[in-house]
JSON list of C-alpha atoms in Angstrom, two decimals:
[
{"chain": "A", "resi": 1, "resn": "GLU", "atom": "CA", "xyz": [-142.18, -235.56, 142.34]},
{"chain": "A", "resi": 2, "resn": "THR", "atom": "CA", "xyz": [-143.39, -234.50, 145.78]},
{"chain": "A", "resi": 3, "resn": "GLY", "atom": "CA", "xyz": [-145.93, -231.67, 145.92]},
{"chain": "A", "resi": 4, "resn": "VAL", "atom": "CA", "xyz": [-146.23, -228.86, 148.45]},
{"chain": "A", "resi": 5, "resn": "THR", "atom": "CA", "xyz": [-146.93, -230.08, 151.96]},
{"chain": "A", "resi": 6, "resn": "GLN", "atom": "CA", "xyz": [-148.00, -228.12, 155.03]},
{"chain": "A", "resi": 7, "resn": "SER", "atom": "CA", "xyz": [-148.18, -228.89, 158.73]},
{"chain": "A", "resi": 8, "resn": "PRO", "atom": "CA", "xyz": [-150.16, -229.06, 160.85]},
{"chain": "A", "resi": 9, "resn": "THR", "atom": "CA", "xyz": [-153.48, -229.48, 159.05]},
{"chain": "A", "resi": 10, "resn": "HIS", "atom": "CA", "xyz": [-155.48, -227.95, 161.87]},
{"chain": "A", "resi": 11, "resn": "LEU", "atom": "CA", "xyz": [-154.54, -225.82, 164.86]},
{"chain": "A", "resi": 12, "resn": "ILE", "atom": "CA", "xyz": [-156.47, -224.21, 167.68]},
{"chain": "A", "resi": 13, "resn": "LYS", "atom": "CA", "xyz": [-154.94, -221.33, 169.65]},
{"chain": "A", "resi": 14, "resn": "THR", "atom": "CA", "xyz": [-156.16, -218.68, 172.03]},
{"chain": "A", "resi": 15, "resn": "ARG", "atom": "CA", "xyz": [-155.93, -214.94, 171.59]},
{"chain": "A", "resi": 16, "resn": "GLY", "atom": "CA", "xyz": [-152.47, -213.54, 172.39]},
{"chain": "A", "resi": 17, "resn": "GLN", "atom": "CA", "xyz": [-150.61, -216.77, 171.73]},
{"chain": "A", "resi": 18, "resn": "GLN", "atom": "CA", "xyz": [-147.99, -217.33, 169.05]},
{"chain": "A", "resi": 19, "resn": "VAL", "atom": "CA", "xyz": [-148.13, -219.89, 166.24]},
{"chain": "A", "resi": 20, "resn": "THR", "atom": "CA", "xyz": [-145.69, -221.39, 163.70]},
{"chain": "A", "resi": 21, "resn": "LEU", "atom": "CA", "xyz": [-146.89, -222.96, 160.47]},
{"chain": "A", "resi": 22, "resn": "ARG", "atom": "CA", "xyz": [-144.62, -225.01, 158.23]},
{"chain": "A", "resi": 23, "resn": "CYS", "atom": "CA", "xyz": [-144.37, -225.58, 154.50]},
{"chain": "A", "resi": 24, "resn": "SER", "atom": "CA", "xyz": [-142.23, -227.89, 152.38]},
{"chain": "A", "resi": 25, "resn": "SER", "atom": "CA", "xyz": [-141.88, -226.66, 148.83]},
{"chain": "A", "resi": 26, "resn": "GLN", "atom": "CA", "xyz": [-142.17, -228.80, 145.73]},
{"chain": "A", "resi": 27, "resn": "SER", "atom": "CA", "xyz": [-138.93, -230.45, 144.66]},
{"chain": "A", "resi": 28, "resn": "GLY", "atom": "CA", "xyz": [-136.79, -228.08, 142.55]},
{"chain": "A", "resi": 29, "resn": "HIS", "atom": "CA", "xyz": [-138.63, -224.91, 143.61]},
{"chain": "A", "resi": 30, "resn": "ASN", "atom": "CA", "xyz": [-136.78, -221.96, 145.15]},
{"chain": "A", "resi": 31, "resn": "THR", "atom": "CA", "xyz": [-139.62, -219.59, 146.06]},
{"chain": "A", "resi": 32, "resn": "VAL", "atom": "CA", "xyz": [-142.35, -219.80, 148.68]},
{"chain": "A", "resi": 33, "resn": "SER", "atom": "CA", "xyz": [-145.37, -217.50, 149.02]},
{"chain": "A", "resi": 34, "resn": "TRP", "atom": "CA", "xyz": [-147.85, -217.43, 151.89]},
{"chain": "A", "resi": 35, "resn": "TYR", "atom": "CA", "xyz": [-151.52, -216.50, 151.67]},
{"chain": "A", "resi": 36, "resn": "GLN", "atom": "CA", "xyz": [-154.34, -216.05, 154.19]},
{"chain": "A", "resi": 37, "resn": "GLN", "atom": "CA", "xyz": [-157.83, -217.17, 153.17]},
{"chain": "A", "resi": 38, "resn": "ALA", "atom": "CA", "xyz": [-160.62, -216.06, 155.47]},
{"chain": "A", "resi": 39, "resn": "LEU", "atom": "CA", "xyz": [-163.89, -217.96, 155.31]},
{"chain": "A", "resi": 40, "resn": "GLY", "atom": "CA", "xyz": [-165.82, -217.19, 152.12]},
{"chain": "A", "resi": 41, "resn": "GLN", "atom": "CA", "xyz": [-163.08, -215.03, 150.62]},
{"chain": "A", "resi": 42, "resn": "GLY", "atom": "CA", "xyz": [-160.24, -215.34, 148.14]},
{"chain": "A", "resi": 43, "resn": "PRO", "atom": "CA", "xyz": [-156.69, -215.75, 149.44]},
{"chain": "A", "resi": 44, "resn": "GLN", "atom": "CA", "xyz": [-154.73, -212.62, 150.39]},
{"chain": "A", "resi": 45, "resn": "PHE", "atom": "CA", "xyz": [-150.97, -212.37, 149.85]},
{"chain": "A", "resi": 46, "resn": "ILE", "atom": "CA", "xyz": [-148.90, -212.21, 153.05]},
{"chain": "A", "resi": 47, "resn": "PHE", "atom": "CA", "xyz": [-145.30, -212.38, 151.79]},
{"chain": "A", "resi": 48, "resn": "GLN", "atom": "CA", "xyz": [-142.91, -214.21, 149.50]},
{"chain": "A", "resi": 49, "resn": "TYR", "atom": "CA", "xyz": [-139.45, -215.68, 150.09]},
{"chain": "A", "resi": 50, "resn": "TYR", "atom": "CA", "xyz": [-136.88, -216.19, 147.34]},
{"chain": "A", "resi": 51, "resn": "ARG", "atom": "CA", "xyz": [-133.61, -217.93, 148.16]},
{"chain": "A", "resi": 52, "resn": "GLU", "atom": "CA", "xyz": [-134.04, -217.30, 151.91]},
{"chain": "A", "resi": 53, "resn": "GLU", "atom": "CA", "xyz": [-134.82, -213.57, 151.61]},
{"chain": "A", "resi": 54, "resn": "GLU", "atom": "CA", "xyz": [-138.17, -211.77, 151.81]},
{"chain": "A", "resi": 55, "resn": "ASN", "atom": "CA", "xyz": [-139.14, -210.86, 148.25]},
{"chain": "A", "resi": 56, "resn": "GLY", "atom": "CA", "xyz": [-142.31, -208.84, 148.60]},
{"chain": "A", "resi": 57, "resn": "ARG", "atom": "CA", "xyz": [-144.91, -208.32, 151.30]},
{"chain": "A", "resi": 58, "resn": "GLY", "atom": "CA", "xyz": [-148.65, -207.71, 151.36]},
{"chain": "A", "resi": 59, "resn": "ASN", "atom": "CA", "xyz": [-150.67, -205.54, 153.70]},
{"chain": "A", "resi": 60, "resn": "PHE", "atom": "CA", "xyz": [-150.10, -207.53, 156.89]},
{"chain": "A", "resi": 61, "resn": "PRO", "atom": "CA", "xyz": [-148.68, -206.21, 160.20]},
{"chain": "A", "resi": 62, "resn": "PRO", "atom": "CA", "xyz": [-145.14, -207.03, 161.40]},
{"chain": "A", "resi": 63, "resn": "ARG", "atom": "CA", "xyz": [-146.46, -209.66, 163.82]},
{"chain": "A", "resi": 64, "resn": "PHE", "atom": "CA", "xyz": [-146.68, -211.84, 160.69]},
{"chain": "A", "resi": 65, "resn": "SER", "atom": "CA", "xyz": [-143.13, -212.95, 159.96]},
{"chain": "A", "resi": 66, "resn": "GLY", "atom": "CA", "xyz": [-141.46, -215.74, 158.06]},
{"chain": "A", "resi": 67, "resn": "LEU", "atom": "CA", "xyz": [-138.35, -217.70, 157.30]},
{"chain": "A", "resi": 68, "resn": "GLN", "atom": "CA", "xyz": [-137.05, -219.72, 154.40]},
{"chain": "A", "resi": 69, "resn": "PHE", "atom": "CA", "xyz": [-134.41, -222.36, 154.96]},
{"chain": "A", "resi": 70, "resn": "PRO", "atom": "CA", "xyz": [-131.53, -223.53, 152.70]},
{"chain": "A", "resi": 71, "resn": "ASN", "atom": "CA", "xyz": [-133.66, -226.46, 151.52]},
{"chain": "A", "resi": 72, "resn": "TYR", "atom": "CA", "xyz": [-136.32, -223.85, 150.54]},
{"chain": "A", "resi": 73, "resn": "SER", "atom": "CA", "xyz": [-138.85, -225.01, 153.11]},
{"chain": "A", "resi": 74, "resn": "SER", "atom": "CA", "xyz": [-140.51, -222.17, 154.99]},
{"chain": "A", "resi": 75, "resn": "GLU", "atom": "CA", "xyz": [-142.20, -221.11, 158.21]},
{"chain": "A", "resi": 76, "resn": "LEU", "atom": "CA", "xyz": [-144.90, -218.55, 158.88]},
{"chain": "A", "resi": 77, "resn": "ASN", "atom": "CA", "xyz": [-144.95, -217.13, 162.40]},
{"chain": "A", "resi": 78, "resn": "VAL", "atom": "CA", "xyz": [-147.78, -215.11, 163.83]},
{"chain": "A", "resi": 79, "resn": "ASN", "atom": "CA", "xyz": [-147.38, -213.37, 167.20]},
{"chain": "A", "resi": 80, "resn": "ALA", "atom": "CA", "xyz": [-150.06, -211.96, 169.50]},
{"chain": "A", "resi": 81, "resn": "LEU", "atom": "CA", "xyz": [-152.86, -213.86, 167.78]},
{"chain": "A", "resi": 82, "resn": "GLU", "atom": "CA", "xyz": [-156.16, -212.06, 167.25]},
{"chain": "A", "resi": 83, "resn": "LEU", "atom": "CA", "xyz": [-159.59, -213.53, 166.57]},
{"chain": "A", "resi": 84, "resn": "ASP", "atom": "CA", "xyz": [-159.45, -212.22, 162.99]},
{"chain": "A", "resi": 85, "resn": "ASP", "atom": "CA", "xyz": [-156.37, -214.35, 162.33]},
{"chain": "A", "resi": 86, "resn": "SER", "atom": "CA", "xyz": [-158.66, -217.38, 162.14]},
{"chain": "A", "resi": 87, "resn": "ALA", "atom": "CA", "xyz": [-158.30, -218.54, 158.54]},
{"chain": "A", "resi": 88, "resn": "LEU", "atom": "CA", "xyz": [-156.88, -221.11, 156.16]},
{"chain": "A", "resi": 89, "resn": "TYR", "atom": "CA", "xyz": [-153.19, -220.40, 155.60]},
{"chain": "A", "resi": 90, "resn": "LEU", "atom": "CA", "xyz": [-151.91, -221.48, 152.23]},
{"chain": "A", "resi": 91, "resn": "CYS", "atom": "CA", "xyz": [-148.35, -221.95, 151.13]},
{"chain": "A", "resi": 92, "resn": "ALA", "atom": "CA", "xyz": [-147.38, -221.95, 147.46]},
{"chain": "A", "resi": 93, "resn": "SER", "atom": "CA", "xyz": [-144.04, -222.80, 145.90]},
{"chain": "A", "resi": 94, "resn": "SER", "atom": "CA", "xyz": [-142.62, -221.89, 142.51]},
{"chain": "A", "resi": 95, "resn": "LEU", "atom": "CA", "xyz": [-139.40, -221.80, 140.52]},
{"chain": "A", "resi": 96, "resn": "LYS", "atom": "CA", "xyz": [-138.12, -218.31, 139.73]},
{"chain": "A", "resi": 97, "resn": "ILE", "atom": "CA", "xyz": [-135.43, -217.91, 137.11]},
{"chain": "A", "resi": 98, "resn": "PHE", "atom": "CA", "xyz": [-134.50, -214.57, 138.64]},
{"chain": "A", "resi": 99, "resn": "LYS", "atom": "CA", "xyz": [-135.65, -212.49, 141.60]},
{"chain": "A", "resi": 100, "resn": "THR", "atom": "CA", "xyz": [-138.07, -210.18, 139.78]},
{"chain": "A", "resi": 101, "resn": "SER", "atom": "CA", "xyz": [-139.58, -212.82, 137.51]},
{"chain": "A", "resi": 102, "resn": "ASP", "atom": "CA", "xyz": [-143.38, -212.66, 137.47]},
{"chain": "A", "resi": 103, "resn": "THR", "atom": "CA", "xyz": [-144.26, -215.56, 135.15]},
{"chain": "A", "resi": 104, "resn": "ASP", "atom": "CA", "xyz": [-143.59, -218.43, 137.55]},
{"chain": "A", "resi": 105, "resn": "THR", "atom": "CA", "xyz": [-146.56, -220.64, 138.34]},
{"chain": "A", "resi": 106, "resn": "GLN", "atom": "CA", "xyz": [-147.34, -221.07, 142.02]},
{"chain": "A", "resi": 107, "resn": "TYR", "atom": "CA", "xyz": [-148.39, -224.51, 143.25]},
{"chain": "A", "resi": 108, "resn": "PHE", "atom": "CA", "xyz": [-150.38, -224.63, 146.45]},
{"chain": "A", "resi": 109, "resn": "GLY", "atom": "CA", "xyz": [-150.34, -226.92, 149.44]},
{"chain": "A", "resi": 110, "resn": "PRO", "atom": "CA", "xyz": [-153.50, -228.13, 151.18]},
{"chain": "A", "resi": 111, "resn": "GLY", "atom": "CA", "xyz": [-153.33, -225.41, 153.82]},
{"chain": "A", "resi": 112, "resn": "THR", "atom": "CA", "xyz": [-153.38, -225.14, 157.61]},
{"chain": "A", "resi": 113, "resn": "ARG", "atom": "CA", "xyz": [-156.70, -224.26, 159.23]},
{"chain": "A", "resi": 114, "resn": "LEU", "atom": "CA", "xyz": [-156.02, -221.95, 162.19]},
{"chain": "A", "resi": 115, "resn": "THR", "atom": "CA", "xyz": [-158.75, -221.24, 164.71]},
{"chain": "A", "resi": 116, "resn": "VAL", "atom": "CA", "xyz": [-158.18, -218.52, 167.32]},
{"chain": "A", "resi": 117, "resn": "LEU", "atom": "CA", "xyz": [-160.49, -218.60, 170.35]},
{"chain": "B", "resi": 1, "resn": "ALA", "atom": "CA", "xyz": [-152.37, -201.95, 141.56]},
{"chain": "B", "resi": 2, "resn": "GLN", "atom": "CA", "xyz": [-153.95, -204.82, 139.75]},
{"chain": "B", "resi": 3, "resn": "SER", "atom": "CA", "xyz": [-157.38, -206.20, 140.55]},
{"chain": "B", "resi": 4, "resn": "VAL", "atom": "CA", "xyz": [-159.72, -208.99, 139.54]},
{"chain": "B", "resi": 5, "resn": "THR", "atom": "CA", "xyz": [-163.51, -209.06, 139.49]},
{"chain": "B", "resi": 6, "resn": "GLN", "atom": "CA", "xyz": [-165.47, -212.27, 139.21]},
{"chain": "B", "resi": 7, "resn": "LEU", "atom": "CA", "xyz": [-168.89, -211.24, 138.01]},
{"chain": "B", "resi": 8, "resn": "ASP", "atom": "CA", "xyz": [-170.86, -214.12, 139.55]},
{"chain": "B", "resi": 9, "resn": "SER", "atom": "CA", "xyz": [-170.50, -215.29, 143.14]},
{"chain": "B", "resi": 10, "resn": "HIS", "atom": "CA", "xyz": [-172.59, -218.42, 142.42]},
{"chain": "B", "resi": 11, "resn": "VAL", "atom": "CA", "xyz": [-173.31, -220.36, 139.22]},
{"chain": "B", "resi": 12, "resn": "SER", "atom": "CA", "xyz": [-175.70, -223.30, 139.02]},
{"chain": "B", "resi": 13, "resn": "VAL", "atom": "CA", "xyz": [-175.67, -225.65, 136.01]},
{"chain": "B", "resi": 14, "resn": "SER", "atom": "CA", "xyz": [-177.12, -229.02, 135.12]},
{"chain": "B", "resi": 15, "resn": "GLU", "atom": "CA", "xyz": [-174.78, -231.93, 134.49]},
{"chain": "B", "resi": 16, "resn": "GLY", "atom": "CA", "xyz": [-173.87, -232.12, 130.81]},
{"chain": "B", "resi": 17, "resn": "THR", "atom": "CA", "xyz": [-174.57, -228.43, 130.09]},
{"chain": "B", "resi": 18, "resn": "PRO", "atom": "CA", "xyz": [-171.95, -225.73, 129.41]},
{"chain": "B", "resi": 19, "resn": "VAL", "atom": "CA", "xyz": [-170.26, -223.77, 132.19]},
{"chain": "B", "resi": 20, "resn": "LEU", "atom": "CA", "xyz": [-169.25, -220.10, 131.90]},
{"chain": "B", "resi": 21, "resn": "LEU", "atom": "CA", "xyz": [-167.42, -218.29, 134.69]},
{"chain": "B", "resi": 22, "resn": "ARG", "atom": "CA", "xyz": [-166.80, -214.60, 134.04]},
{"chain": "B", "resi": 23, "resn": "CYS", "atom": "CA", "xyz": [-163.71, -212.66, 135.05]},
{"chain": "B", "resi": 24, "resn": "ASN", "atom": "CA", "xyz": [-162.54, -209.11, 134.38]},
{"chain": "B", "resi": 25, "resn": "TYR", "atom": "CA", "xyz": [-159.17, -207.75, 135.40]},
{"chain": "B", "resi": 26, "resn": "SER", "atom": "CA", "xyz": [-157.38, -204.45, 135.56]},
{"chain": "B", "resi": 27, "resn": "SER", "atom": "CA", "xyz": [-153.67, -204.22, 134.87]},
{"chain": "B", "resi": 28, "resn": "SER", "atom": "CA", "xyz": [-151.19, -201.54, 133.94]},
{"chain": "B", "resi": 29, "resn": "TYR", "atom": "CA", "xyz": [-149.19, -203.89, 131.70]},
{"chain": "B", "resi": 30, "resn": "SER", "atom": "CA", "xyz": [-149.40, -207.33, 130.14]},
{"chain": "B", "resi": 31, "resn": "PRO", "atom": "CA", "xyz": [-150.58, -209.59, 132.93]},
{"chain": "B", "resi": 32, "resn": "SER", "atom": "CA", "xyz": [-150.18, -213.25, 133.67]},
{"chain": "B", "resi": 33, "resn": "LEU", "atom": "CA", "xyz": [-153.64, -214.68, 134.39]},
{"chain": "B", "resi": 34, "resn": "PHE", "atom": "CA", "xyz": [-154.68, -217.92, 136.02]},
{"chain": "B", "resi": 35, "resn": "TRP", "atom": "CA", "xyz": [-157.70, -219.93, 137.00]},
{"chain": "B", "resi": 36, "resn": "TYR", "atom": "CA", "xyz": [-157.49, -222.04, 140.13]},
{"chain": "B", "resi": 37, "resn": "VAL", "atom": "CA", "xyz": [-160.09, -224.44, 141.54]},
{"chain": "B", "resi": 38, "resn": "GLN", "atom": "CA", "xyz": [-160.64, -225.22, 145.21]},
{"chain": "B", "resi": 39, "resn": "HIS", "atom": "CA", "xyz": [-162.68, -228.23, 146.28]},
{"chain": "B", "resi": 40, "resn": "PRO", "atom": "CA", "xyz": [-164.17, -228.21, 149.80]},
{"chain": "B", "resi": 41, "resn": "ASN", "atom": "CA", "xyz": [-161.51, -228.36, 152.52]},
{"chain": "B", "resi": 42, "resn": "LYS", "atom": "CA", "xyz": [-158.77, -228.65, 149.91]},
{"chain": "B", "resi": 43, "resn": "GLY", "atom": "CA", "xyz": [-155.95, -226.46, 148.65]},
{"chain": "B", "resi": 44, "resn": "LEU", "atom": "CA", "xyz": [-155.91, -224.68, 145.30]},
{"chain": "B", "resi": 45, "resn": "GLN", "atom": "CA", "xyz": [-155.33, -226.56, 142.06]},
{"chain": "B", "resi": 46, "resn": "LEU", "atom": "CA", "xyz": [-154.14, -224.81, 138.90]},
{"chain": "B", "resi": 47, "resn": "LEU", "atom": "CA", "xyz": [-156.58, -225.19, 136.00]},
{"chain": "B", "resi": 48, "resn": "LEU", "atom": "CA", "xyz": [-154.79, -223.08, 133.40]},
{"chain": "B", "resi": 49, "resn": "LYS", "atom": "CA", "xyz": [-152.43, -220.15, 132.85]},
{"chain": "B", "resi": 50, "resn": "TYR", "atom": "CA", "xyz": [-152.11, -217.31, 130.31]},
{"chain": "B", "resi": 51, "resn": "THR", "atom": "CA", "xyz": [-148.76, -215.58, 129.78]},
{"chain": "B", "resi": 52, "resn": "SER", "atom": "CA", "xyz": [-149.09, -213.62, 126.49]},
{"chain": "B", "resi": 53, "resn": "ALA", "atom": "CA", "xyz": [-148.83, -216.58, 124.14]},
{"chain": "B", "resi": 54, "resn": "ALA", "atom": "CA", "xyz": [-152.01, -217.92, 122.50]},
{"chain": "B", "resi": 55, "resn": "THR", "atom": "CA", "xyz": [-155.12, -216.06, 123.62]},
{"chain": "B", "resi": 56, "resn": "LEU", "atom": "CA", "xyz": [-157.14, -219.29, 123.91]},
{"chain": "B", "resi": 57, "resn": "VAL", "atom": "CA", "xyz": [-155.71, -221.36, 126.73]},
{"chain": "B", "resi": 58, "resn": "LYS", "atom": "CA", "xyz": [-156.57, -224.99, 127.30]},
{"chain": "B", "resi": 59, "resn": "GLY", "atom": "CA", "xyz": [-156.40, -226.39, 130.81]},
{"chain": "B", "resi": 60, "resn": "ILE", "atom": "CA", "xyz": [-157.06, -229.59, 132.67]},
{"chain": "B", "resi": 61, "resn": "ASN", "atom": "CA", "xyz": [-160.38, -231.43, 132.92]},
{"chain": "B", "resi": 62, "resn": "GLY", "atom": "CA", "xyz": [-161.75, -229.92, 129.69]},
{"chain": "B", "resi": 63, "resn": "PHE", "atom": "CA", "xyz": [-161.62, -226.28, 130.83]},
{"chain": "B", "resi": 64, "resn": "GLU", "atom": "CA", "xyz": [-160.42, -223.45, 128.64]},
{"chain": "B", "resi": 65, "resn": "ALA", "atom": "CA", "xyz": [-160.23, -219.67, 128.90]},
{"chain": "B", "resi": 66, "resn": "GLU", "atom": "CA", "xyz": [-159.95, -216.87, 126.38]},
{"chain": "B", "resi": 67, "resn": "PHE", "atom": "CA", "xyz": [-157.89, -213.73, 126.98]},
{"chain": "B", "resi": 68, "resn": "LYS", "atom": "CA", "xyz": [-159.52, -210.64, 125.46]},
{"chain": "B", "resi": 69, "resn": "LYS", "atom": "CA", "xyz": [-157.36, -207.58, 125.96]},
{"chain": "B", "resi": 70, "resn": "SER", "atom": "CA", "xyz": [-159.91, -205.15, 124.49]},
{"chain": "B", "resi": 71, "resn": "GLU", "atom": "CA", "xyz": [-162.49, -206.32, 127.03]},
{"chain": "B", "resi": 72, "resn": "THR", "atom": "CA", "xyz": [-159.98, -206.95, 129.85]},
{"chain": "B", "resi": 73, "resn": "SER", "atom": "CA", "xyz": [-161.65, -210.32, 130.32]},
{"chain": "B", "resi": 74, "resn": "PHE", "atom": "CA", "xyz": [-160.49, -213.87, 130.95]},
{"chain": "B", "resi": 75, "resn": "HIS", "atom": "CA", "xyz": [-163.64, -215.99, 131.07]},
{"chain": "B", "resi": 76, "resn": "LEU", "atom": "CA", "xyz": [-163.48, -219.72, 131.87]},
{"chain": "B", "resi": 77, "resn": "THR", "atom": "CA", "xyz": [-165.62, -222.23, 129.99]},
{"chain": "B", "resi": 78, "resn": "LYS", "atom": "CA", "xyz": [-166.30, -225.94, 129.81]},
{"chain": "B", "resi": 79, "resn": "PRO", "atom": "CA", "xyz": [-168.58, -227.50, 127.19]},
{"chain": "B", "resi": 80, "resn": "SER", "atom": "CA", "xyz": [-170.15, -230.10, 129.46]},
{"chain": "B", "resi": 81, "resn": "ALA", "atom": "CA", "xyz": [-170.28, -229.93, 133.25]},
{"chain": "B", "resi": 82, "resn": "HIS", "atom": "CA", "xyz": [-169.59, -232.96, 135.40]},
{"chain": "B", "resi": 83, "resn": "MET", "atom": "CA", "xyz": [-170.64, -233.51, 138.99]},
{"chain": "B", "resi": 84, "resn": "SER", "atom": "CA", "xyz": [-166.98, -233.43, 140.02]},
{"chain": "B", "resi": 85, "resn": "ASP", "atom": "CA", "xyz": [-166.76, -229.81, 138.77]},
{"chain": "B", "resi": 86, "resn": "ALA", "atom": "CA", "xyz": [-168.70, -228.60, 141.81]},
{"chain": "B", "resi": 87, "resn": "ALA", "atom": "CA", "xyz": [-166.18, -226.39, 143.60]},
{"chain": "B", "resi": 88, "resn": "GLU", "atom": "CA", "xyz": [-165.04, -222.78, 144.07]},
{"chain": "B", "resi": 89, "resn": "TYR", "atom": "CA", "xyz": [-163.18, -221.19, 141.18]},
{"chain": "B", "resi": 90, "resn": "PHE", "atom": "CA", "xyz": [-160.77, -218.27, 141.45]},
{"chain": "B", "resi": 91, "resn": "CYS", "atom": "CA", "xyz": [-159.59, -215.97, 138.68]},
{"chain": "B", "resi": 92, "resn": "VAL", "atom": "CA", "xyz": [-156.11, -214.69, 139.53]},
{"chain": "B", "resi": 93, "resn": "VAL", "atom": "CA", "xyz": [-153.72, -212.06, 138.17]},
{"chain": "B", "resi": 94, "resn": "SER", "atom": "CA", "xyz": [-149.99, -212.07, 138.80]},
{"chain": "B", "resi": 95, "resn": "ASP", "atom": "CA", "xyz": [-149.11, -208.71, 140.30]},
{"chain": "B", "resi": 96, "resn": "ASN", "atom": "CA", "xyz": [-145.55, -207.80, 139.51]},
{"chain": "B", "resi": 97, "resn": "LEU", "atom": "CA", "xyz": [-143.65, -206.21, 142.38]},
{"chain": "B", "resi": 98, "resn": "ARG", "atom": "CA", "xyz": [-140.79, -205.18, 140.12]},
{"chain": "B", "resi": 99, "resn": "ILE", "atom": "CA", "xyz": [-141.16, -201.58, 141.19]},
{"chain": "B", "resi": 100, "resn": "LYS", "atom": "CA", "xyz": [-139.93, -202.73, 144.56]},
{"chain": "B", "resi": 101, "resn": "ALA", "atom": "CA", "xyz": [-137.22, -204.91, 143.01]},
{"chain": "B", "resi": 102, "resn": "ALA", "atom": "CA", "xyz": [-139.13, -207.93, 144.16]},
{"chain": "B", "resi": 103, "resn": "GLY", "atom": "CA", "xyz": [-140.97, -210.78, 142.51]},
{"chain": "B", "resi": 104, "resn": "ASN", "atom": "CA", "xyz": [-144.68, -211.18, 142.24]},
{"chain": "B", "resi": 105, "resn": "LYS", "atom": "CA", "xyz": [-147.81, -211.86, 144.23]},
{"chain": "B", "resi": 106, "resn": "LEU", "atom": "CA", "xyz": [-151.07, -213.37, 143.13]},
{"chain": "B", "resi": 107, "resn": "THR", "atom": "CA", "xyz": [-154.19, -211.20, 143.38]},
{"chain": "B", "resi": 108, "resn": "PHE", "atom": "CA", "xyz": [-157.35, -213.28, 143.64]},
{"chain": "B", "resi": 109, "resn": "GLY", "atom": "CA", "xyz": [-160.90, -212.52, 142.65]},
{"chain": "B", "resi": 110, "resn": "GLY", "atom": "CA", "xyz": [-163.67, -213.14, 145.15]},
{"chain": "B", "resi": 111, "resn": "GLY", "atom": "CA", "xyz": [-164.43, -216.59, 143.78]},
{"chain": "B", "resi": 112, "resn": "THR", "atom": "CA", "xyz": [-167.35, -218.24, 142.00]},
{"chain": "B", "resi": 113, "resn": "ARG", "atom": "CA", "xyz": [-169.02, -221.20, 143.62]},
{"chain": "B", "resi": 114, "resn": "VAL", "atom": "CA", "xyz": [-170.25, -223.73, 141.05]},
{"chain": "B", "resi": 115, "resn": "LEU", "atom": "CA", "xyz": [-173.15, -226.04, 141.82]},
{"chain": "B", "resi": 116, "resn": "VAL", "atom": "CA", "xyz": [-173.80, -228.93, 139.42]},
{"chain": "B", "resi": 117, "resn": "LYS", "atom": "CA", "xyz": [-177.29, -230.41, 139.46]},
{"chain": "B", "resi": 118, "resn": "PRO", "atom": "CA", "xyz": [-177.87, -234.01, 138.36]}
]
């Protein structure tokens, strides 16, 4: 059974640029959630995708957007990068029995470390 | 909205002694609660999960946690610390988004960094 994988592991961008982060969900999972973890803090929820549709969003601006593909892999896109976007971005996958289920366990990938200069 | 408070930002223990990490939560209904561990420069690993079954939950690596509804607590314990337990630990509540006809998000506490002394 393959776990959650993310690419790239590290990324350096400059302010104003755009970035795409990728996540492959664990085999058999249909839901992907993205989190931002700033240095020294707990992760913050960005959004969740269930069967290719956004299924909940945290308090992040519209320049944070995402996609989920038919194979349930996912992308996180961030436009107009700001210095405060520097963080570890974590992807988590889970298996939901139905859209509003809240008992699924989320399994995390190793993360992508984004540095914005 | 749900929230989680980890009462200690740092805990230092000697190898072979018990570990106690304290967590309090607020929730408007029966929550799902988790403990995750994060080793340096690594992702998050699930230690254990509570979903309204037995109140004492056993996890991996000898960890366990007890759900106490009356105290709104979910403290994590281990009888004997090992050097490999040095890491950051997060108490997490599953925040149901049902009101928006959506799924759920995880709400994390601020984390407790555990130092294990030889």
